[in-house]
Tab-separated table of C-alpha atoms (C1' of nucleotides) in Angstrom:
chain	number	residue	atom	x	y	z
A	1	MET	CA	0.000	0.000	0.000
A	2	SER	CA	1.222	3.464	-0.762
A	3	TRP	CA	0.246	6.885	0.397
A	4	THR	CA	-2.174	7.843	-2.273
A	5	ASP	CA	-3.711	11.247	-2.190
A	6	GLU	CA	-6.894	9.877	-0.824
A	7	ARG	CA	-5.227	7.903	1.911
A	8	VAL	CA	-3.176	10.874	2.959
A	9	GLU	CA	-6.323	12.887	3.115
A	10	THR	CA	-7.983	10.377	5.341
A	11	LEU	CA	-4.900	10.353	7.477
A	12	LYS	CA	-4.955	14.090	7.833
A	13	ARG	CA	-8.626	14.183	8.604
A	14	MET	CA	-8.527	11.479	11.223
A	15	TRP	CA	-5.379	12.776	12.823
A	16	GLY	CA	-7.005	16.137	12.995
A	17	GLU	CA	-10.003	14.593	14.634
A	18	GLY	CA	-7.723	13.268	17.294
A	19	GLN	CA	-7.909	9.667	16.220
A	20	SER	CA	-4.991	7.579	17.403
A	21	ALA	CA	-2.403	6.352	14.968
A	22	SER	CA	-3.519	2.787	15.444
A	23	GLN	CA	-7.116	3.664	14.736
A	24	ILE	CA	-6.105	5.448	11.606
A	25	ALA	CA	-3.962	2.552	10.534
A	26	LYS	CA	-6.841	0.190	11.103
A	27	GLU	CA	-9.106	2.394	9.058
A	28	LEU	CA	-6.712	2.726	6.183
A	29	GLY	CA	-5.691	-0.858	6.231
A	30	GLY	CA	-2.464	-2.196	4.880
A	31	VAL	CA	-0.388	-0.052	7.160
A	32	THR	CA	0.735	-0.210	10.732
A	33	ARG	CA	0.379	2.503	13.260
A	34	ASN	CA	4.091	3.087	12.903
A	35	ALA	CA	3.629	3.822	9.260
A	36	VAL	CA	0.918	6.256	10.153
A	37	ILE	CA	3.016	7.990	12.740
A	38	GLY	CA	5.946	8.104	10.412
A	39	LYS	CA	3.809	9.688	7.751
A	40	VAL	CA	2.333	12.117	10.180
A	41	HIS	CA	5.777	13.320	11.001
A	42	ARG	CA	6.905	13.579	7.455
A	43	LEU	CA	3.832	15.611	6.719
A	44	GLY	CA	4.889	17.797	9.548
A	45	LEU	CA	1.644	17.624	11.431
A	46	SER	CA	2.817	15.838	14.505
A	47	ASN	CA	1.406	18.737	16.389
A	48	ARG	CA	-2.299	18.140	16.439
A	49	ALA	CA	-3.068	21.798	16.037
A	50	GLY	CA	-3.737	22.271	12.358
A	51	ALA	CA	-7.276	20.955	12.415
A	52	GLY	CA	-9.618	23.710	13.434
A	53	ALA	CA	-11.179	21.409	15.957
A	54	ALA	CA	-9.483	22.173	19.200
A	55	GLU	CA	-10.075	19.096	21.281
A	56	PRO	CA	-10.768	15.554	20.164
A	57	ALA	CA	-13.493	15.363	22.770
A	58	GLU	CA	-12.720	11.822	23.717
A	59	ALA	CA	-12.760	9.525	20.755
A	60	ALA	CA	-16.262	8.155	20.525
A	61	PRO	CA	-16.325	4.490	21.472
A	62	ALA	CA	-16.496	2.201	18.461
A	63	PRO	CA	-19.685	3.171	16.674
A	64	VAL	CA	-20.152	-0.471	15.754
A	65	GLU	CA	-23.114	0.724	13.802
A	66	ALA	CA	-25.645	-1.344	15.594
A	67	PRO	CA	-28.436	1.120	16.233
A	68	ALA	CA	-30.187	2.080	13.052
A	69	GLU	CA	-29.559	5.763	12.616
A	70	GLU	CA	-32.893	7.158	13.618
A	71	ARG	CA	-32.240	10.806	14.352
A	72	PRO	CA	-34.294	12.826	11.878
A	73	HIS	CA	-33.980	15.989	13.875
A	74	MET	CA	-34.341	16.652	17.503
A	75	ARG	CA	-36.143	14.238	19.566
A	76	THR	CA	-37.891	15.424	22.666
A	77	GLU	CA	-35.419	12.960	24.113
A	78	SER	CA	-36.312	10.612	26.882
A	79	ALA	CA	-38.099	8.655	24.222
A	80	THR	CA	-36.823	5.308	25.278
A	81	PRO	CA	-38.986	3.832	27.988
A	82	GLN	CA	-38.508	0.331	26.663
A	83	ARG	CA	-35.012	0.200	28.083
A	84	ALA	CA	-34.040	-2.082	30.866
A	85	PRO	CA	-35.109	-0.322	34.009
A	86	LYS	CA	-32.108	1.379	35.513
A	87	PRO	CA	-31.813	2.818	38.928
A	88	ASP	CA	-31.960	6.552	38.728
A	89	PRO	CA	-29.247	8.223	40.775
A	90	GLU	CA	-30.975	11.553	40.737
A	91	ALA	CA	-34.052	10.070	42.306
A	92	GLU	CA	-32.314	9.592	45.611
A	93	GLU	CA	-34.397	8.798	48.642
A	94	VAL	CA	-37.251	7.934	46.370
A	95	GLU	CA	-35.985	4.538	45.367
A	96	GLU	CA	-36.123	1.706	47.792
A	97	LEU	CA	-32.740	0.547	48.868
A	98	ASP	CA	-31.740	-2.894	49.920
A	99	GLU	CA	-29.460	-3.607	52.848
A	100	ASN	CA	-26.496	-2.667	50.717
A	101	GLY	CA	-27.912	0.596	49.653
A	102	ILE	CA	-28.677	-0.750	46.234
A	103	PRO	CA	-31.659	0.765	44.512
A	104	ILE	CA	-34.120	-1.947	43.762
A	105	SER	CA	-35.523	-1.481	40.331
A	106	ALA	CA	-39.046	-2.511	39.701
A	107	ALA	CA	-38.012	-5.253	37.378
A	108	ARG	CA	-35.548	-6.688	39.785
A	109	ARG	CA	-37.855	-6.522	42.723
A	110	ALA	CA	-40.393	-8.401	40.680
A	111	ILE	CA	-38.162	-11.286	39.794
A	112	ILE	CA	-35.836	-11.747	42.670
A	113	PRO	CA	-35.161	-15.463	42.699
A	114	ALA	CA	-35.554	-16.990	46.119
A	115	GLY	CA	-32.724	-15.549	48.114
A	116	GLN	CA	-30.135	-16.130	45.444
A	117	PRO	CA	-27.069	-13.994	45.908
A	118	LEU	CA	-27.110	-11.222	43.409
A	119	PRO	CA	-23.987	-10.154	41.617
A	120	PRO	CA	-22.055	-7.450	43.381
A	121	GLN	CA	-23.773	-4.290	42.362
A	122	PRO	CA	-22.302	-0.954	43.269
A	123	SER	CA	-23.281	0.452	46.575
A	124	ALA	CA	-24.901	3.585	45.369
A	125	ASN	CA	-24.494	5.567	48.529
A	126	GLU	CA	-20.793	4.920	48.857
A	127	ILE	CA	-19.622	5.957	45.464
A	128	SER	CA	-18.855	9.354	44.117
A	129	PRO	CA	-21.795	10.885	42.310
A	130	GLU	CA	-19.636	11.495	39.287
A	131	ALA	CA	-18.703	7.861	39.017
A	132	LEU	CA	-22.292	6.810	39.399
A	133	ALA	CA	-23.538	9.236	36.854
A	134	LYS	CA	-20.881	8.017	34.505
A	135	VAL	CA	-21.907	4.429	34.966
A	136	ASN	CA	-25.500	5.200	34.326
A	137	GLU	CA	-24.569	6.927	31.153
A	138	VAL	CA	-22.345	4.148	30.017
A	139	GLU	CA	-24.929	1.531	30.695
A	140	LYS	CA	-27.101	3.230	28.167
A	141	SER	CA	-24.511	2.888	25.457
A	142	ALA	CA	-23.194	-0.411	26.688
A	143	LYS	CA	-22.934	-3.139	24.150
A	144	LYS	CA	-25.062	-5.388	26.279
A	145	ILE	CA	-23.299	-8.555	25.415
A	146	GLY	CA	-23.981	-12.039	26.637
A	147	LEU	CA	-21.801	-14.332	28.667
A	148	MET	CA	-20.489	-15.947	25.526
A	149	GLU	CA	-19.264	-12.708	24.051
A	150	LEU	CA	-17.061	-11.888	27.005
A	151	THR	CA	-13.353	-11.672	26.286
A	152	GLU	CA	-10.380	-10.255	28.106
A	153	LYS	CA	-11.110	-6.956	26.447
A	154	THR	CA	-14.801	-6.612	27.138
A	155	CYS	CA	-16.141	-5.067	30.289
A	156	LYS	CA	-17.547	-7.853	32.407
A	157	TRP	CA	-19.764	-5.648	34.496
A	158	PRO	CA	-23.047	-7.451	34.981
A	159	VAL	CA	-26.240	-5.495	34.694
A	160	GLY	CA	-29.569	-6.705	35.813
A	161	ASP	CA	-30.492	-10.023	37.317
A	162	PRO	CA	-28.947	-13.181	35.890
A	163	ALA	CA	-32.315	-14.818	36.244
A	164	THR	CA	-33.829	-12.233	33.991
A	165	PRO	CA	-33.805	-11.908	30.237
A	166	ASP	CA	-32.742	-8.350	30.819
A	167	PHE	CA	-29.416	-9.514	32.105
A	168	TRP	CA	-26.343	-8.508	30.175
A	169	PHE	CA	-22.751	-7.498	30.453
A	170	CYS	CA	-21.498	-4.033	29.733
A	171	GLY	CA	-19.144	-5.167	26.996
A	172	LEU	CA	-17.421	-1.859	26.409
A	173	PRO	CA	-13.640	-1.811	26.013
A	174	THR	CA	-11.943	-2.639	29.278
A	175	GLN	CA	-9.553	-0.375	31.052
A	176	GLN	CA	-6.231	-1.952	30.287
A	177	GLY	CA	-5.725	-4.978	32.401
A	178	LYS	CA	-8.816	-4.571	34.516
A	179	PRO	CA	-11.973	-6.549	33.913
A	180	TYR	CA	-14.163	-3.515	33.493
A	181	CYS	CA	-14.462	-0.458	31.339
A	182	GLU	CA	-13.344	2.846	32.744
A	183	ALA	CA	-16.712	3.795	34.104
A	184	HIS	CA	-17.229	0.521	35.879
A	185	VAL	CA	-13.720	0.390	37.198
A	186	GLY	CA	-14.661	3.616	38.860
A	187	VAL	CA	-17.364	2.031	40.944
A	188	ALA	CA	-15.838	-1.408	41.222
A	189	PHE	CA	-12.648	-0.522	42.954
A	190	GLN	CA	-13.384	1.602	45.943
A	191	PRO	CA	-10.478	2.825	47.966
A	192	MET	CA	-11.031	1.241	51.347
A	193	SER	CA	-10.894	4.709	52.790
A	194	SER	CA	-14.034	6.329	51.467
A	195	ARG	CA	-16.141	3.401	52.593
A	196	ARG	CA	-15.855	4.516	56.182
A	197	ASP	CA	-19.002	5.374	58.015
A	198	ARG	CA	-21.347	6.765	55.497
A	199	ARG	CA	-24.405	8.294	57.036
A	200	ARG	CA	-27.322	6.082	56.156
B	1	DC	C1'	-0.532	-5.905	30.123
B	2	DC	C1'	-2.223	-2.789	26.644
B	3	DC	C1'	-1.964	1.525	24.572
B	4	DT	C1'	0.036	6.230	22.953
B	5	DG	C1'	3.221	9.061	20.096
B	6	DA	C1'	8.435	10.005	18.974
B	7	DT	C1'	12.674	8.785	16.957
B	8	DT	C1'	16.027	6.320	14.581
B	9	DC	C1'	17.973	4.304	10.611
B	10	DG	C1'	18.405	0.694	6.921
B	11	DC	C1'	16.168	0.287	2.789
C	1	DG	C1'	9.904	8.669	1.300
C	2	DC	C1'	8.956	4.657	3.903
C	3	DG	C1'	8.095	2.012	8.121
C	4	DA	C1'	9.953	-1.688	11.589
C	5	DA	C1'	12.251	-1.446	15.603
C	6	DT	C1'	12.851	0.856	19.429
C	7	DC	C1'	12.209	4.256	22.925
C	8	DA	C1'	9.535	6.737	26.472
C	9	DG	C1'	5.571	7.382	28.746
C	10	DG	C1'	0.437	6.393	30.625
DNA sequence: CCCTGATTCGC
DNA sequence: GCGAATCAGG
């Protein structure tokens, strides 16, 4: 493969968008990230300034093109009630909490198998609001994969009740090494410290 | 461990 | 000019 005009253009565009060299290489195909970086340098745009866009704004997680693009214009949003019921962090006090401070969603409450131990869910009242908010966002865009799809690189955060058809795993890219994606790592690993006496 | 970009240097 | 190997960092 050679650096045709078109390929160089794609390179420039993506680099400008803040895409990583490896992502660009993957997109172009036939080249390694090293080749991309090398080219970037030769083109003299190692400094990601050129592109008008100031910040990359966090590379959007793999589009994966699963959801059929259905965004004619603006939606009055909140038009997705069919989603798996998720505990709403903003609703504090309103939701019932179990002994671990876990909000019990309607769905879950309805199907709790006889005293079966549920997977370790985050203790809502012991985690930073930011982290929680993040998780709730992520769970909306999660890949919702099944047990079989789990790999070392997919977030293994369980959502829902295993005894329910609504059960799935996050599936987003894991935080290097760890078993969960960034958002879930945030609520999974609590520094022993902050767990100290939390007012109930 | 996995990933990032930067640099070098033989081709 | 090209890019693998290597370096340096997260």
